[in-house]
Amino acid sequence: MSQPRLLILGPPGAGKGTQSANIADEYDIAHITTGDALRANKDMDISDMDTEYDTPRAYMEAGDLVPDAVVNAIVDEALNSADGFVLDGYPRNLDQAKELEGMTDLDAILSLDVSREELIDRLTGRRVCDDCGANYHVEFNQPDTAGICDDCGGDLIQREDDNEAPVRNRLDVFDENTAPVIDHYGDHDGFVAIDGEQTPDEVWADIDGAIVAHAD
Ligand code: ADP
Ligand code: ADP
Ligand code: ZN
């Protein structure tokens, strides 16, 4: 198999980050995630892009989308230096989807379905490693030692936007802007809808099967 070019779609909390880590490990490809890239650059100066705020921070803390010009540039650069990849967190609206079409072809598009109620439980209970970004959950995916990352020993923290008010806003932003992106890809070659409410291992088995079926 040549290195697969994969897109993973789904609402906030669907398990995209968790499953992208499995995919990147198994297929030895890059995990390109706009959320992590933006968190590492929350205070970068974006004022030359004619945006409402001068840095990504205010958008992210409220759970609003960072302006397209900023994220398009991040993805374009990351794709240029990757052979195979799993793209996670982008595109989040139809204009970004159009932009992505000019950047690369895709072998498979994996779409995780999870109900809104379950998403709220997952996001408000999520903990992330401050050092390596690994995902945990206070109930569904506990580390071996409370508060400590299994992978690197880093501290587990709660993201500011994983509190209830920004979580609800992110789910509304998803319904308005990102759900149409999933519809748009629905009849694309390689589109596979996956039941994201299964256990992480069951979701992974479905994803791996879809990659084997579509990327060769
Ligand atoms: P989650 O994995 O919980 O959905 P992310 O880590 O992907 O959250 O994104 C965190 C925040 O980063 C978003 O709420 C948004 O403010 C910003 N962001 C990430 N990706 C994009 C994107 N493609 N377009 C605009 N904003 C984005
Ligand atoms: P996303 O990147 O789509 O926002 P994450 O991968 O960060 O989602 O997962 C959100 C939260 O749900 C995390 O706390 C993660 O440990 C947990 N989680 C991921 N997959 C599952 C699953 N299949 N069942 C239960 N909890 C899950
Ligand atoms: Zn870690």
PDB file of C-alpha atoms and ligand atoms in Angstrom:
ATOM      1  CA  MET A   1       0.000   0.000   0.000  1.00  0.00           C
ATOM      2  CA  SER A   2       1.375   3.445  -0.823  1.00  0.00           C
ATOM      3  CA  GLN A   3       1.026   5.945   1.988  1.00  0.00           C
ATOM      4  CA  PRO A   4      -2.704   6.695   2.389  1.00  0.00           C
ATOM      5  CA  ARG A   5      -4.171  10.220   2.259  1.00  0.00           C
ATOM      6  CA  LEU A   6      -7.040  10.245   4.723  1.00  0.00           C
ATOM      7  CA  LEU A   7      -9.607  12.716   6.027  1.00  0.00           C
ATOM      8  CA  ILE A   8     -11.376  12.113   9.352  1.00  0.00           C
ATOM      9  CA  LEU A   9     -14.633  14.016   9.936  1.00  0.00           C
ATOM     10  CA  GLY A  10     -17.050  14.314  12.843  1.00  0.00           C
ATOM     11  CA  PRO A  11     -18.261  16.682  15.533  1.00  0.00           C
ATOM     12  CA  PRO A  12     -16.078  17.868  18.432  1.00  0.00           C
ATOM     13  CA  GLY A  13     -15.649  14.902  20.797  1.00  0.00           C
ATOM     14  CA  ALA A  14     -16.415  12.228  18.193  1.00  0.00           C
ATOM     15  CA  GLY A  15     -13.015  10.558  18.694  1.00  0.00           C
ATOM     16  CA  LYS A  16     -11.107  12.053  15.735  1.00  0.00           C
ATOM     17  CA  GLY A  17      -7.949  12.770  17.729  1.00  0.00           C
ATOM     18  CA  THR A  18      -8.009   9.400  19.498  1.00  0.00           C
ATOM     19  CA  GLN A  19      -8.443   7.455  16.253  1.00  0.00           C
ATOM     20  CA  SER A  20      -6.033   9.648  14.258  1.00  0.00           C
ATOM     21  CA  ALA A  21      -3.308   8.674  16.726  1.00  0.00           C
ATOM     22  CA  ASN A  22      -4.036   4.976  15.992  1.00  0.00           C
ATOM     23  CA  ILE A  23      -4.026   5.609  12.247  1.00  0.00           C
ATOM     24  CA  ALA A  24      -0.773   7.581  12.281  1.00  0.00           C
ATOM     25  CA  ASP A  25       0.915   4.801  14.303  1.00  0.00           C
ATOM     26  CA  GLU A  26      -0.388   1.896  12.248  1.00  0.00           C
ATOM     27  CA  TYR A  27       0.299   3.428   8.823  1.00  0.00           C
ATOM     28  CA  ASP A  28       3.309   5.537   9.776  1.00  0.00           C
ATOM     29  CA  ILE A  29       1.816   8.724   8.333  1.00  0.00           C
ATOM     30  CA  ALA A  30       1.555  12.321   9.556  1.00  0.00           C
ATOM     31  CA  HIS A  31      -1.285  13.385  11.862  1.00  0.00           C
ATOM     32  CA  ILE A  32      -2.200  16.867  10.646  1.00  0.00           C
ATOM     33  CA  THR A  33      -4.510  18.553  13.120  1.00  0.00           C
ATOM     34  CA  THR A  34      -5.502  22.208  12.914  1.00  0.00           C
ATOM     35  CA  GLY A  35      -6.647  22.218  16.566  1.00  0.00           C
ATOM     36  CA  ASP A  36      -3.185  21.243  17.878  1.00  0.00           C
ATOM     37  CA  ALA A  37      -1.435  23.549  15.395  1.00  0.00           C
ATOM     38  CA  LEU A  38      -3.581  26.490  16.518  1.00  0.00           C
ATOM     39  CA  ARG A  39      -3.179  25.684  20.229  1.00  0.00           C
ATOM     40  CA  ALA A  40       0.598  25.794  19.740  1.00  0.00           C
ATOM     41  CA  ASN A  41       0.216  29.236  18.092  1.00  0.00           C
ATOM     42  CA  LYS A  42      -2.652  30.795  20.078  1.00  0.00           C
ATOM     43  CA  ASP A  43      -0.943  34.166  20.312  1.00  0.00           C
ATOM     44  CA  MET A  44       0.474  34.452  16.800  1.00  0.00           C
ATOM     45  CA  ASP A  45      -0.190  37.795  15.142  1.00  0.00           C
ATOM     46  CA  ILE A  46      -2.887  37.364  12.468  1.00  0.00           C
ATOM     47  CA  SER A  47      -3.789  41.067  12.211  1.00  0.00           C
ATOM     48  CA  ASP A  48      -2.405  41.293   8.664  1.00  0.00           C
ATOM     49  CA  MET A  49      -5.180  38.900   7.560  1.00  0.00           C
ATOM     50  CA  ASP A  50      -7.906  41.453   8.184  1.00  0.00           C
ATOM     51  CA  THR A  51      -9.466  39.482  11.053  1.00  0.00           C
ATOM     52  CA  GLU A  52     -11.770  40.633  13.880  1.00  0.00           C
ATOM     53  CA  TYR A  53      -9.224  39.662  16.582  1.00  0.00           C
ATOM     54  CA  ASP A  54      -5.432  39.901  16.357  1.00  0.00           C
ATOM     55  CA  THR A  55      -4.659  36.321  17.503  1.00  0.00           C
ATOM     56  CA  PRO A  56      -6.449  32.914  17.355  1.00  0.00           C
ATOM     57  CA  ARG A  57      -6.933  32.855  21.165  1.00  0.00           C
ATOM     58  CA  ALA A  58     -10.261  34.709  21.486  1.00  0.00           C
ATOM     59  CA  TYR A  59     -11.903  32.620  18.756  1.00  0.00           C
ATOM     60  CA  MET A  60     -10.703  29.369  20.306  1.00  0.00           C
ATOM     61  CA  GLU A  61     -11.676  30.155  23.874  1.00  0.00           C
ATOM     62  CA  ALA A  62     -15.234  30.922  22.771  1.00  0.00           C
ATOM     63  CA  GLY A  63     -15.364  27.841  20.545  1.00  0.00           C
ATOM     64  CA  ASP A  64     -15.768  29.905  17.374  1.00  0.00           C
ATOM     65  CA  LEU A  65     -13.966  29.165  14.106  1.00  0.00           C
ATOM     66  CA  VAL A  66     -10.594  30.827  13.527  1.00  0.00           C
ATOM     67  CA  PRO A  67     -10.705  32.714  10.179  1.00  0.00           C
ATOM     68  CA  ASP A  68     -10.262  30.560   7.067  1.00  0.00           C
ATOM     69  CA  ALA A  69      -7.123  32.326   5.788  1.00  0.00           C
ATOM     70  CA  VAL A  70      -5.246  31.306   8.955  1.00  0.00           C
ATOM     71  CA  VAL A  71      -6.204  27.629   8.905  1.00  0.00           C
ATOM     72  CA  ASN A  72      -5.923  27.257   5.122  1.00  0.00           C
ATOM     73  CA  ALA A  73      -2.290  28.395   5.323  1.00  0.00           C
ATOM     74  CA  ILE A  74      -1.529  25.938   8.160  1.00  0.00           C
ATOM     75  CA  VAL A  75      -2.983  22.994   6.223  1.00  0.00           C
ATOM     76  CA  ASP A  76      -1.375  23.939   2.916  1.00  0.00           C
ATOM     77  CA  GLU A  77       2.054  24.037   4.517  1.00  0.00           C
ATOM     78  CA  ALA A  78       1.561  20.777   6.453  1.00  0.00           C
ATOM     79  CA  LEU A  79       0.319  18.896   3.364  1.00  0.00           C
ATOM     80  CA  ASN A  80       3.305  20.076   1.357  1.00  0.00           C
ATOM     81  CA  SER A  81       5.678  18.341   3.735  1.00  0.00           C
ATOM     82  CA  ALA A  82       3.665  15.097   4.151  1.00  0.00           C
ATOM     83  CA  ASP A  83       3.485  12.056   1.905  1.00  0.00           C
ATOM     84  CA  GLY A  84       0.706  10.108   3.583  1.00  0.00           C
ATOM     85  CA  PHE A  85      -1.427  11.836   6.210  1.00  0.00           C
ATOM     86  CA  VAL A  86      -4.579  11.799   8.297  1.00  0.00           C
ATOM     87  CA  LEU A  87      -6.154  15.250   8.329  1.00  0.00           C
ATOM     88  CA  ASP A  88      -8.176  15.984  11.508  1.00  0.00           C
ATOM     89  CA  GLY A  89     -10.192  19.129  12.320  1.00  0.00           C
ATOM     90  CA  TYR A  90     -10.268  20.552   8.789  1.00  0.00           C
ATOM     91  CA  PRO A  91     -12.277  21.381   6.693  1.00  0.00           C
ATOM     92  CA  ARG A  92     -14.840  22.870   9.094  1.00  0.00           C
ATOM     93  CA  ASN A  93     -16.920  24.795   6.547  1.00  0.00           C
ATOM     94  CA  LEU A  94     -17.679  24.551   2.820  1.00  0.00           C
ATOM     95  CA  ASP A  95     -15.152  27.251   1.829  1.00  0.00           C
ATOM     96  CA  GLN A  96     -12.367  25.274   3.555  1.00  0.00           C
ATOM     97  CA  ALA A  97     -13.571  22.120   1.770  1.00  0.00           C
ATOM     98  CA  LYS A  98     -13.268  23.902  -1.573  1.00  0.00           C
ATOM     99  CA  GLU A  99      -9.792  25.076  -0.630  1.00  0.00           C
ATOM    100  CA  LEU A 100      -8.737  21.533   0.307  1.00  0.00           C
ATOM    101  CA  GLU A 101      -9.841  20.235  -3.090  1.00  0.00           C
ATOM    102  CA  GLY A 102      -7.177  22.440  -4.679  1.00  0.00           C
ATOM    103  CA  MET A 103      -4.483  21.105  -2.341  1.00  0.00           C
ATOM    104  CA  THR A 104      -4.719  17.297  -2.513  1.00  0.00           C
ATOM    105  CA  ASP A 105      -6.681  14.180  -3.477  1.00  0.00           C
ATOM    106  CA  LEU A 106      -8.047  11.887  -0.776  1.00  0.00           C
ATOM    107  CA  ASP A 107      -8.099   8.072  -0.694  1.00  0.00           C
ATOM    108  CA  ALA A 108     -10.675   7.708   2.077  1.00  0.00           C
ATOM    109  CA  ILE A 109     -12.988   9.964   4.077  1.00  0.00           C
ATOM    110  CA  LEU A 110     -13.903   8.542   7.465  1.00  0.00           C
ATOM    111  CA  SER A 111     -16.950  10.119   9.121  1.00  0.00           C
ATOM    112  CA  LEU A 112     -17.613   9.408  12.818  1.00  0.00           C
ATOM    113  CA  ASP A 113     -21.249   9.637  14.006  1.00  0.00           C
ATOM    114  CA  VAL A 114     -21.971  10.317  17.700  1.00  0.00           C
ATOM    115  CA  SER A 115     -25.112  11.765  19.352  1.00  0.00           C
ATOM    116  CA  ARG A 116     -25.047  15.253  20.885  1.00  0.00           C
ATOM    117  CA  GLU A 117     -25.685  13.990  24.437  1.00  0.00           C
ATOM    118  CA  GLU A 118     -22.719  11.617  24.286  1.00  0.00           C
ATOM    119  CA  LEU A 119     -20.520  14.391  22.810  1.00  0.00           C
ATOM    120  CA  ILE A 120     -21.208  16.675  25.784  1.00  0.00           C
ATOM    121  CA  ASP A 121     -20.206  13.881  28.224  1.00  0.00           C
ATOM    122  CA  ARG A 122     -17.058  13.128  26.249  1.00  0.00           C
ATOM    123  CA  LEU A 123     -15.910  16.748  25.899  1.00  0.00           C
ATOM    124  CA  THR A 124     -16.579  17.891  29.460  1.00  0.00           C
ATOM    125  CA  GLY A 125     -14.763  14.762  30.787  1.00  0.00           C
ATOM    126  CA  ARG A 126     -11.822  14.985  28.373  1.00  0.00           C
ATOM    127  CA  ARG A 127      -8.301  15.439  29.748  1.00  0.00           C
ATOM    128  CA  VAL A 128      -5.290  16.022  27.498  1.00  0.00           C
ATOM    129  CA  CYS A 129      -1.564  15.641  28.040  1.00  0.00           C
ATOM    130  CA  ASP A 130       0.066  19.051  28.358  1.00  0.00           C
ATOM    131  CA  ASP A 131       3.248  17.704  26.722  1.00  0.00           C
ATOM    132  CA  CYS A 132       2.298  15.263  23.950  1.00  0.00           C
ATOM    133  CA  GLY A 133      -1.419  15.981  23.400  1.00  0.00           C
ATOM    134  CA  ALA A 134      -2.610  12.392  24.099  1.00  0.00           C
ATOM    135  CA  ASN A 135      -6.341  12.177  24.942  1.00  0.00           C
ATOM    136  CA  TYR A 136      -7.895  10.693  28.073  1.00  0.00           C
ATOM    137  CA  HIS A 137     -11.320  10.743  29.720  1.00  0.00           C
ATOM    138  CA  VAL A 138     -12.124  10.851  33.444  1.00  0.00           C
ATOM    139  CA  GLU A 139     -14.480   7.910  33.029  1.00  0.00           C
ATOM    140  CA  PHE A 140     -14.163   6.316  29.555  1.00  0.00           C
ATOM    141  CA  ASN A 141     -10.376   6.313  29.084  1.00  0.00           C
ATOM    142  CA  GLN A 142      -8.483   6.662  32.350  1.00  0.00           C
ATOM    143  CA  PRO A 143      -4.680   6.792  32.551  1.00  0.00           C
ATOM    144  CA  ASP A 144      -2.829   4.190  34.668  1.00  0.00           C
ATOM    145  CA  THR A 145      -1.996   6.900  37.252  1.00  0.00           C
ATOM    146  CA  ALA A 146      -4.557   9.696  37.797  1.00  0.00           C
ATOM    147  CA  GLY A 147      -3.454  12.976  36.228  1.00  0.00           C
ATOM    148  CA  ILE A 148      -0.350  11.543  34.494  1.00  0.00           C
ATOM    149  CA  CYS A 149       0.086  10.672  30.804  1.00  0.00           C
ATOM    150  CA  ASP A 150       0.755   6.948  30.136  1.00  0.00           C
ATOM    151  CA  ASP A 151       2.809   7.780  27.048  1.00  0.00           C
ATOM    152  CA  CYS A 152       5.183  10.480  28.288  1.00  0.00           C
ATOM    153  CA  GLY A 153       4.601  11.125  32.025  1.00  0.00           C
ATOM    154  CA  GLY A 154       3.290  14.653  31.312  1.00  0.00           C
ATOM    155  CA  ASP A 155       0.505  16.331  33.329  1.00  0.00           C
ATOM    156  CA  LEU A 156      -3.104  15.880  32.214  1.00  0.00           C
ATOM    157  CA  ILE A 157      -5.086  19.111  31.976  1.00  0.00           C
ATOM    158  CA  GLN A 158      -8.589  20.184  30.986  1.00  0.00           C
ATOM    159  CA  ARG A 159      -8.780  22.417  27.900  1.00  0.00           C
ATOM    160  CA  GLU A 160     -10.498  25.769  28.568  1.00  0.00           C
ATOM    161  CA  ASP A 161     -12.880  25.173  25.701  1.00  0.00           C
ATOM    162  CA  ASP A 162     -13.966  21.826  27.218  1.00  0.00           C
ATOM    163  CA  ASN A 163     -16.149  23.633  29.767  1.00  0.00           C
ATOM    164  CA  GLU A 164     -19.903  23.475  29.259  1.00  0.00           C
ATOM    165  CA  ALA A 165     -20.552  26.910  27.617  1.00  0.00           C
ATOM    166  CA  PRO A 166     -17.842  26.693  24.907  1.00  0.00           C
ATOM    167  CA  VAL A 167     -18.732  23.014  24.364  1.00  0.00           C
ATOM    168  CA  ARG A 168     -22.344  23.924  23.571  1.00  0.00           C
ATOM    169  CA  ASN A 169     -21.186  26.716  21.256  1.00  0.00           C
ATOM    170  CA  ARG A 170     -18.780  24.353  19.452  1.00  0.00           C
ATOM    171  CA  LEU A 171     -21.595  21.874  18.856  1.00  0.00           C
ATOM    172  CA  ASP A 172     -23.792  24.693  17.457  1.00  0.00           C
ATOM    173  CA  VAL A 173     -20.908  25.869  15.239  1.00  0.00           C
ATOM    174  CA  PHE A 174     -20.548  22.272  14.054  1.00  0.00           C
ATOM    175  CA  ASP A 175     -24.268  21.958  13.193  1.00  0.00           C
ATOM    176  CA  GLU A 176     -24.244  25.218  11.263  1.00  0.00           C
ATOM    177  CA  ASN A 177     -20.865  25.108   9.479  1.00  0.00           C
ATOM    178  CA  THR A 178     -19.403  21.593   9.519  1.00  0.00           C
ATOM    179  CA  ALA A 179     -22.418  19.285   9.146  1.00  0.00           C
ATOM    180  CA  PRO A 180     -22.838  20.592   5.545  1.00  0.00           C
ATOM    181  CA  VAL A 181     -19.210  19.576   4.871  1.00  0.00           C
ATOM    182  CA  ILE A 182     -20.050  15.975   5.800  1.00  0.00           C
ATOM    183  CA  ASP A 183     -23.079  16.046   3.477  1.00  0.00           C
ATOM    184  CA  HIS A 184     -20.849  17.462   0.737  1.00  0.00           C
ATOM    185  CA  TYR A 185     -18.436  14.513   0.999  1.00  0.00           C
ATOM    186  CA  GLY A 186     -21.245  11.928   1.286  1.00  0.00           C
ATOM    187  CA  ASP A 187     -21.080  10.802  -2.343  1.00  0.00           C
ATOM    188  CA  HIS A 188     -17.306  11.239  -2.742  1.00  0.00           C
ATOM    189  CA  ASP A 189     -15.325   8.066  -3.617  1.00  0.00           C
ATOM    190  CA  GLY A 190     -13.975   6.481  -0.453  1.00  0.00           C
ATOM    191  CA  PHE A 191     -16.580   8.005   1.929  1.00  0.00           C
ATOM    192  CA  VAL A 192     -17.308   5.678   4.860  1.00  0.00           C
ATOM    193  CA  ALA A 193     -19.710   6.463   7.735  1.00  0.00           C
ATOM    194  CA  ILE A 194     -18.627   4.877  11.021  1.00  0.00           C
ATOM    195  CA  ASP A 195     -20.614   4.376  14.242  1.00  0.00           C
ATOM    196  CA  GLY A 196     -18.491   6.404  16.660  1.00  0.00           C
ATOM    197  CA  GLU A 197     -20.495   5.350  19.736  1.00  0.00           C
ATOM    198  CA  GLN A 198     -18.891   1.917  19.822  1.00  0.00           C
ATOM    199  CA  THR A 199     -15.913   1.225  22.094  1.00  0.00           C
ATOM    200  CA  PRO A 200     -12.629   2.783  20.933  1.00  0.00           C
ATOM    201  CA  ASP A 201     -11.388  -0.677  19.819  1.00  0.00           C
ATOM    202  CA  GLU A 202     -14.531  -1.337  17.795  1.00  0.00           C
ATOM    203  CA  VAL A 203     -14.319   2.082  16.143  1.00  0.00           C
ATOM    204  CA  TRP A 204     -10.666   1.412  15.311  1.00  0.00           C
ATOM    205  CA  ALA A 205     -11.537  -1.963  13.722  1.00  0.00           C
ATOM    206  CA  ASP A 206     -14.095  -0.263  11.446  1.00  0.00           C
ATOM    207  CA  ILE A 207     -11.649   2.507  10.521  1.00  0.00           C
ATOM    208  CA  ASP A 208      -8.823   0.107   9.745  1.00  0.00           C
ATOM    209  CA  GLY A 209     -11.163  -1.984   7.570  1.00  0.00           C
ATOM    210  CA  ALA A 210     -12.250   1.127   5.659  1.00  0.00           C
ATOM    211  CA  ILE A 211      -8.651   2.192   5.034  1.00  0.00           C
ATOM    212  CA  VAL A 212      -7.685  -1.250   3.762  1.00  0.00           C
ATOM    213  CA  ALA A 213     -10.733  -1.234   1.464  1.00  0.00           C
ATOM    214  CA  HIS A 214     -10.121   2.216  -0.014  1.00  0.00           C
ATOM    215  CA  ALA A 215      -6.415   3.040   0.070  1.00  0.00           C
ATOM    216  CA  ASP A 216      -4.160   0.842  -2.017  1.00  0.00           C
TER     217      ASP A 216
HETATM  218  P1  ADP B   1     -12.124  19.280  18.810  1.00  0.00           P
HETATM  219  O1  ADP B   1     -11.099  18.223  18.493  1.00  0.00           O
HETATM  220  O2  ADP B   1     -12.613  19.197  20.195  1.00  0.00           O
HETATM  221  O3  ADP B   1     -13.183  19.378  17.789  1.00  0.00           O
HETATM  222  P2  ADP B   1     -10.118  21.084  17.872  1.00  0.00           P
HETATM  223  O4  ADP B   1      -8.931  20.822  18.716  1.00  0.00           O
HETATM  224  O5  ADP B   1     -10.188  20.440  16.530  1.00  0.00           O
HETATM  225  O6  ADP B   1     -11.381  20.698  18.737  1.00  0.00           O
HETATM  226  O7  ADP B   1     -10.314  22.637  17.646  1.00  0.00           O
HETATM  227  C1  ADP B   1     -10.198  23.567  18.717  1.00  0.00           C
HETATM  228  C2  ADP B   1     -10.536  24.960  18.209  1.00  0.00           C
HETATM  229  O8  ADP B   1      -9.553  25.357  17.224  1.00  0.00           O
HETATM  230  C3  ADP B   1     -11.869  25.108  17.500  1.00  0.00           C
HETATM  231  O9  ADP B   1     -12.947  25.306  18.418  1.00  0.00           O
HETATM  232  C4  ADP B   1     -11.602  26.361  16.629  1.00  0.00           C
HETATM  233  O10 ADP B   1     -11.636  27.536  17.414  1.00  0.00           O
HETATM  234  C5  ADP B   1     -10.166  26.126  16.183  1.00  0.00           C
HETATM  235  N1  ADP B   1     -10.086  25.361  14.921  1.00  0.00           N
HETATM  236  C6  ADP B   1      -9.568  24.120  14.741  1.00  0.00           C
HETATM  237  N2  ADP B   1      -9.654  23.733  13.451  1.00  0.00           N
HETATM  238  C7  ADP B   1     -10.244  24.762  12.788  1.00  0.00           C
HETATM  239  C8  ADP B   1     -10.621  24.974  11.431  1.00  0.00           C
HETATM  240  N3  ADP B   1     -10.437  24.042  10.477  1.00  0.00           N
HETATM  241  N4  ADP B   1     -11.213  26.163  11.118  1.00  0.00           N
HETATM  242  C9  ADP B   1     -11.413  27.112  12.036  1.00  0.00           C
HETATM  243  N5  ADP B   1     -11.088  26.973  13.346  1.00  0.00           N
HETATM  244  C10 ADP B   1     -10.513  25.812  13.726  1.00  0.00           C
HETATM  245  P1  ADP B   2     -12.210  14.793  18.854  1.00  0.00           P
HETATM  246  O1  ADP B   2     -10.761  14.836  18.420  1.00  0.00           O
HETATM  247  O2  ADP B   2     -13.129  14.307  17.774  1.00  0.00           O
HETATM  248  O3  ADP B   2     -12.669  16.067  19.464  1.00  0.00           O
HETATM  249  P2  ADP B   2     -11.262  12.996  20.989  1.00  0.00           P
HETATM  250  O4  ADP B   2     -10.541  11.899  20.295  1.00  0.00           O
HETATM  251  O5  ADP B   2     -10.470  14.026  21.690  1.00  0.00           O
HETATM  252  O6  ADP B   2     -12.344  13.671  19.992  1.00  0.00           O
HETATM  253  O7  ADP B   2     -12.253  12.305  22.038  1.00  0.00           O
HETATM  254  C1  ADP B   2     -13.077  13.095  22.908  1.00  0.00           C
HETATM  255  C2  ADP B   2     -13.136  12.436  24.308  1.00  0.00           C
HETATM  256  O8  ADP B   2     -13.862  11.206  24.210  1.00  0.00           O
HETATM  257  C3  ADP B   2     -11.768  12.073  24.880  1.00  0.00           C
HETATM  258  O9  ADP B   2     -11.840  12.291  26.276  1.00  0.00           O
HETATM  259  C4  ADP B   2     -11.587  10.593  24.527  1.00  0.00           C
HETATM  260  O10 ADP B   2     -10.773   9.921  25.499  1.00  0.00           O
HETATM  261  C5  ADP B   2     -13.036  10.083  24.585  1.00  0.00           C
HETATM  262  N1  ADP B   2     -13.314   9.032  23.585  1.00  0.00           N
HETATM  263  C6  ADP B   2     -12.772   8.885  22.345  1.00  0.00           C
HETATM  264  N2  ADP B   2     -13.314   7.803  21.710  1.00  0.00           N
HETATM  265  C7  ADP B   2     -14.225   7.276  22.569  1.00  0.00           C
HETATM  266  C8  ADP B   2     -15.131   6.152  22.496  1.00  0.00           C
HETATM  267  N3  ADP B   2     -15.199   5.373  21.396  1.00  0.00           N
HETATM  268  N4  ADP B   2     -15.919   5.916  23.565  1.00  0.00           N
HETATM  269  C9  ADP B   2     -15.864   6.713  24.686  1.00  0.00           C
HETATM  270  N5  ADP B   2     -15.036   7.781  24.811  1.00  0.00           N
HETATM  271  C10 ADP B   2     -14.233   8.066  23.774  1.00  0.00           C
HETATM  272 ZN    ZN B   3       1.859  12.711  27.071  1.00  0.00          ZN
END
